[in-house]
Every structure is written in C-alpha cells, then in structure tokens.
mmCIF file of C-alpha atoms and ligand atoms in Angstrom:
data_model
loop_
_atom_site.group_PDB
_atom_site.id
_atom_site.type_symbol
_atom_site.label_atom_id
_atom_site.label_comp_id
_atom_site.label_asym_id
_atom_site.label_seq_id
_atom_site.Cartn_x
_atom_site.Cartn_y
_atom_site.Cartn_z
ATOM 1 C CA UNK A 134 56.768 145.674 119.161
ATOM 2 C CA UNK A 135 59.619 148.003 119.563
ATOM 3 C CA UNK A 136 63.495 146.465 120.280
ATOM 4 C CA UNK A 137 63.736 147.997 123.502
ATOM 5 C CA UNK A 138 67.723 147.962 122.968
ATOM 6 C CA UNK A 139 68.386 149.116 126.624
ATOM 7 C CA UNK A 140 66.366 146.960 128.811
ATOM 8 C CA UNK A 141 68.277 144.429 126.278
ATOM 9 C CA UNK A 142 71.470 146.042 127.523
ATOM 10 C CA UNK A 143 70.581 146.006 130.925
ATOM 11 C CA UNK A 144 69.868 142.557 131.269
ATOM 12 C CA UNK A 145 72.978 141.879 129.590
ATOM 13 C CA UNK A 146 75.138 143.593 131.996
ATOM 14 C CA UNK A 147 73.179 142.106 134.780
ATOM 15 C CA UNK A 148 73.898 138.415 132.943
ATOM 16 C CA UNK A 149 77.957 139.171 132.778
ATOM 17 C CA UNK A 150 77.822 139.941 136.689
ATOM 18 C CA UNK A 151 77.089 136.419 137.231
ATOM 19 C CA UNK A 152 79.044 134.420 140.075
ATOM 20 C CA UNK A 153 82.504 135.747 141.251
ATOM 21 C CA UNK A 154 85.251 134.327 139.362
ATOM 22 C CA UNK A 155 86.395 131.515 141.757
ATOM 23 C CA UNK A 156 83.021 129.830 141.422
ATOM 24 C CA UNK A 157 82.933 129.666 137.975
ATOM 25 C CA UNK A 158 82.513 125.567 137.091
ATOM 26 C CA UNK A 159 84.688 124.685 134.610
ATOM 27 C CA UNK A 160 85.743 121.020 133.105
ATOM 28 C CA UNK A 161 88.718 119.405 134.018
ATOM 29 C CA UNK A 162 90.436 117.473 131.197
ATOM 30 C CA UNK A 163 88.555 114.186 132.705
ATOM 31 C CA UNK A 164 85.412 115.752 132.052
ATOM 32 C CA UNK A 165 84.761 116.495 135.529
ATOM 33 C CA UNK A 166 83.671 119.761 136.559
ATOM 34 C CA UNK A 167 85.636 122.009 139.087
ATOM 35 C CA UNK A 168 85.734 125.128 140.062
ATOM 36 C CA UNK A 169 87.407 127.809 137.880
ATOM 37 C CA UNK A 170 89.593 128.383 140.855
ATOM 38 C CA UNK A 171 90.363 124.941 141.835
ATOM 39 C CA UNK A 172 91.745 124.379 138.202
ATOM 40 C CA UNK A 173 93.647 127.868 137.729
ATOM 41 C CA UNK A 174 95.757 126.434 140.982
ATOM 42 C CA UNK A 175 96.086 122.822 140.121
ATOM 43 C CA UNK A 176 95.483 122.574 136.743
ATOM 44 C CA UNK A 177 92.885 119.248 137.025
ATOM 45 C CA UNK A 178 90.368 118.659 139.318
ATOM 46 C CA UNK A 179 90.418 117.404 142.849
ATOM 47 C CA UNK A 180 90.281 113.894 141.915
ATOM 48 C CA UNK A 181 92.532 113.984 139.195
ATOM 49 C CA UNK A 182 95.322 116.044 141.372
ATOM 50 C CA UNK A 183 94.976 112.917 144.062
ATOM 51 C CA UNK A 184 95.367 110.156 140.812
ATOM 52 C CA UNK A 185 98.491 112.695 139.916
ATOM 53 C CA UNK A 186 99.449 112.245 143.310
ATOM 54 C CA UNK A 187 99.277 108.650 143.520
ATOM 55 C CA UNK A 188 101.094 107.985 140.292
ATOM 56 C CA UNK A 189 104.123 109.734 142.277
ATOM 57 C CA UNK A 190 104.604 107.043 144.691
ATOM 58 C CA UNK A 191 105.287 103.749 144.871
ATOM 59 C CA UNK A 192 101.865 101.084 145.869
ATOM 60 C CA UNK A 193 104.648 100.089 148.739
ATOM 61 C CA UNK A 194 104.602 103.563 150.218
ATOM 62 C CA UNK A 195 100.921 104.141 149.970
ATOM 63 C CA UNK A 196 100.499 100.958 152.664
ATOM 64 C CA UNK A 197 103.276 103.096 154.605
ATOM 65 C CA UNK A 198 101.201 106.498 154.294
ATOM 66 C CA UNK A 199 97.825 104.032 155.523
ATOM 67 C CA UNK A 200 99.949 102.651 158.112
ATOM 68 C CA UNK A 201 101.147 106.216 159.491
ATOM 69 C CA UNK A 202 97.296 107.157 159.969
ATOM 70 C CA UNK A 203 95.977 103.884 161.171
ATOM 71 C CA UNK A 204 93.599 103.611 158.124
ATOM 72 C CA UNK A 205 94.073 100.104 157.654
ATOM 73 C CA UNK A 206 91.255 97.459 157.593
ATOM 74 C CA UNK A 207 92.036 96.383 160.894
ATOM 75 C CA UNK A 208 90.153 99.519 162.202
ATOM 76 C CA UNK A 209 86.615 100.768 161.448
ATOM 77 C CA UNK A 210 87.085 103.964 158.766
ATOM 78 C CA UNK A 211 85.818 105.827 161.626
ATOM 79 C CA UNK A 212 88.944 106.006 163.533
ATOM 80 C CA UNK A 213 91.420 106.505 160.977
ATOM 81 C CA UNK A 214 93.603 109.827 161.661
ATOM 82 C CA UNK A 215 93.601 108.159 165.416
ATOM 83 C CA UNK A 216 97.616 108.168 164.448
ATOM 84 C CA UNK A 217 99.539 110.311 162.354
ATOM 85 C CA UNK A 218 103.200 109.318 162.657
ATOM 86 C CA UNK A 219 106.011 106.679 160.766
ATOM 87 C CA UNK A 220 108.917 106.091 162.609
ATOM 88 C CA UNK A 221 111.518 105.265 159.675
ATOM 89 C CA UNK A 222 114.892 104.224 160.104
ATOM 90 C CA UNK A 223 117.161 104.157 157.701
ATOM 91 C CA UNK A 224 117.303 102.783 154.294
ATOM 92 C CA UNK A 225 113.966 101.625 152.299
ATOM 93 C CA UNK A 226 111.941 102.976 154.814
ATOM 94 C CA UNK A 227 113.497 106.453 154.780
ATOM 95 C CA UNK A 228 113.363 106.113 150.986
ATOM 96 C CA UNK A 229 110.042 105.959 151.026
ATOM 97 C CA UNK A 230 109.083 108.389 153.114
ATOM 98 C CA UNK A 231 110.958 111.265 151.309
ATOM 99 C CA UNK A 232 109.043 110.053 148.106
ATOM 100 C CA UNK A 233 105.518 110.751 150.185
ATOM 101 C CA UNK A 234 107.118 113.821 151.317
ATOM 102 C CA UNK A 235 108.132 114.934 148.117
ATOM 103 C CA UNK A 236 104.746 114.408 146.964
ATOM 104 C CA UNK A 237 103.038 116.683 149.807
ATOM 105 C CA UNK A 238 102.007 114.101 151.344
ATOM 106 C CA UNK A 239 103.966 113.458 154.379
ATOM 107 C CA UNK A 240 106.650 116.067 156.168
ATOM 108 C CA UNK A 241 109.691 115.038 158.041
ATOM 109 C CA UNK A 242 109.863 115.891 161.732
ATOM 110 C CA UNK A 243 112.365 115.471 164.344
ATOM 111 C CA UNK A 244 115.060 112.665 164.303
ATOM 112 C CA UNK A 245 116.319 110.191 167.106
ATOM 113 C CA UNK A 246 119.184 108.559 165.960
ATOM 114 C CA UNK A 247 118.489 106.411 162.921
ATOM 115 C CA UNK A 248 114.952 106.738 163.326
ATOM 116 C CA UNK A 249 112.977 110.139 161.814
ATOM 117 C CA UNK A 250 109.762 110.248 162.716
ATOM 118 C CA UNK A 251 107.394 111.516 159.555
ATOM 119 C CA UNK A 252 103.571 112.829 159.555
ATOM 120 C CA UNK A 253 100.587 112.535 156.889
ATOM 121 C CA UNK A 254 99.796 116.331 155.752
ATOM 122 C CA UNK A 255 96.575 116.835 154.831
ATOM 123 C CA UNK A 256 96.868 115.992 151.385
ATOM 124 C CA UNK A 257 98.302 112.769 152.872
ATOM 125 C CA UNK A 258 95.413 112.316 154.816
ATOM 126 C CA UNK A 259 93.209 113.100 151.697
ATOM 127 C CA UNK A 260 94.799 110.342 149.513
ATOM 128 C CA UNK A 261 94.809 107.672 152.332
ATOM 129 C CA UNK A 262 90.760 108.426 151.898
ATOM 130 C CA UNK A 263 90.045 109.458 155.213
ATOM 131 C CA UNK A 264 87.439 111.806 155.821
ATOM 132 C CA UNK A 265 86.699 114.896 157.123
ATOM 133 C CA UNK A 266 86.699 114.391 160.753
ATOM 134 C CA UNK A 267 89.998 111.861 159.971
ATOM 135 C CA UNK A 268 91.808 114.380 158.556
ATOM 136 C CA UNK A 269 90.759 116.860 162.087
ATOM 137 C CA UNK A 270 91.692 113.934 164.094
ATOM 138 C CA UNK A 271 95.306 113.403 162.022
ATOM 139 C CA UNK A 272 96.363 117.018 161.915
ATOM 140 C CA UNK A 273 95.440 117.971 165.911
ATOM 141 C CA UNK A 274 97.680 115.137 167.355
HETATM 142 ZN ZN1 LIG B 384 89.743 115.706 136.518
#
C-alpha cells in the first residue's frame, strides 16, 4: 500500500487545530487538572489558589469571613450569602479584616466612626464554601 504522505498531512493539520488554547487541560502541580487558561492566570488550579488563599489568613479571620456571610452552622448551607457585611471597629477586628482584604477576599466600604463596615468578594464567598446561588445572593445585597 502506498504512504499516502498528504492525507497523512492533512490529518495532521486537522489534529494541531484541536481545542482553542484556553481549554487546553493541563496539570496543576497537585496533579489536578485545569484548564490551560486557568493556570497561565493563577499559576495552580482552582483548588489550590483557594488552599493559597487560606494559608494567607489567620483560622480567626476565616470564622470572621463565615460570620460576614452568615455561613455558619447555625443556618442551613442554603441560605448562606443571606448577609454579606462585618462591621469592625477598631483594633483586632480591623486587623483582621485588612488581612481578608488583602487576600481578595473581603473589600472595605464606607466608615461610621470607629466602625468600617467590610464585604465578602466573590473569592470571599468562594473560600467560605458557599455555592453558586450563595455567592448571587452575597454579591446582589
Ligand atoms: Zn492544584
């Protein structure tokens, strides 16, 4: 049978088309595999950027960030994001509250006195685990 060299060509061309970029899975360092994308902007996947995230804080002002959104144990996971706000006064509480901001995962809003009032960003929202429709009900309020 003859090589048929250009229908080999062909197919290889049609091969290196393949999906767009972006979409390309690729393995984060954890062994987890993200999107080509995903990694070229965070450099790990989505679960390891949240771990990164986590390691930034203190375990004191992740029970803050949980507190801010409601998604404590006292409500079903259904309603968290029924809140998004942390009144912080001065001191420790303002303390921690710049750390969560300075890890993207809260922003400072306006101030009354002592008291600034901070809100979970999405990110914040994404690390306090809630879901989808938590996040939608954090970030319209
Ligand atoms: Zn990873």
């Amino acid at each position: 049978m003859m090589y048929d060299l250009a229908r080999v060509e062909r197919q290889h061309l049609a091969n290196k088309k393949g999906p767009v970029f972006s979409l390309i899975r690729k393995l984060c360092a954890c062994g987890k595999a993200s999107t080509a994308k995903h990694l070229a902007q965070h450099g790990k996947c989505a679960a390891c950027a949240l771990a990164a995230v986590r390691d930034a804080i203190l375990p004191g002002d992740f029970a803050k960030l949980q507190h801010m959104l409601g998604a404590v144990k006292q409500y079903p996971k259904s309603k968290w994001g029924w809140r998004n706000y942390f009144a912080a006064g001065s001191g420790q509480q303002h303390e921690a509250m710049q750390r969560l901001a300075a890890a993207g995962l809260a922003t400072a809003g306006r101030a009354c006195g002592d008291i600034t009032y901070f809100y979970a960003t999405r990110l914040g929202c994404k690390a306090a685990g809630l879901d989808g429709a938590g996040i939608k009900r954090a970030m319209e309020d």
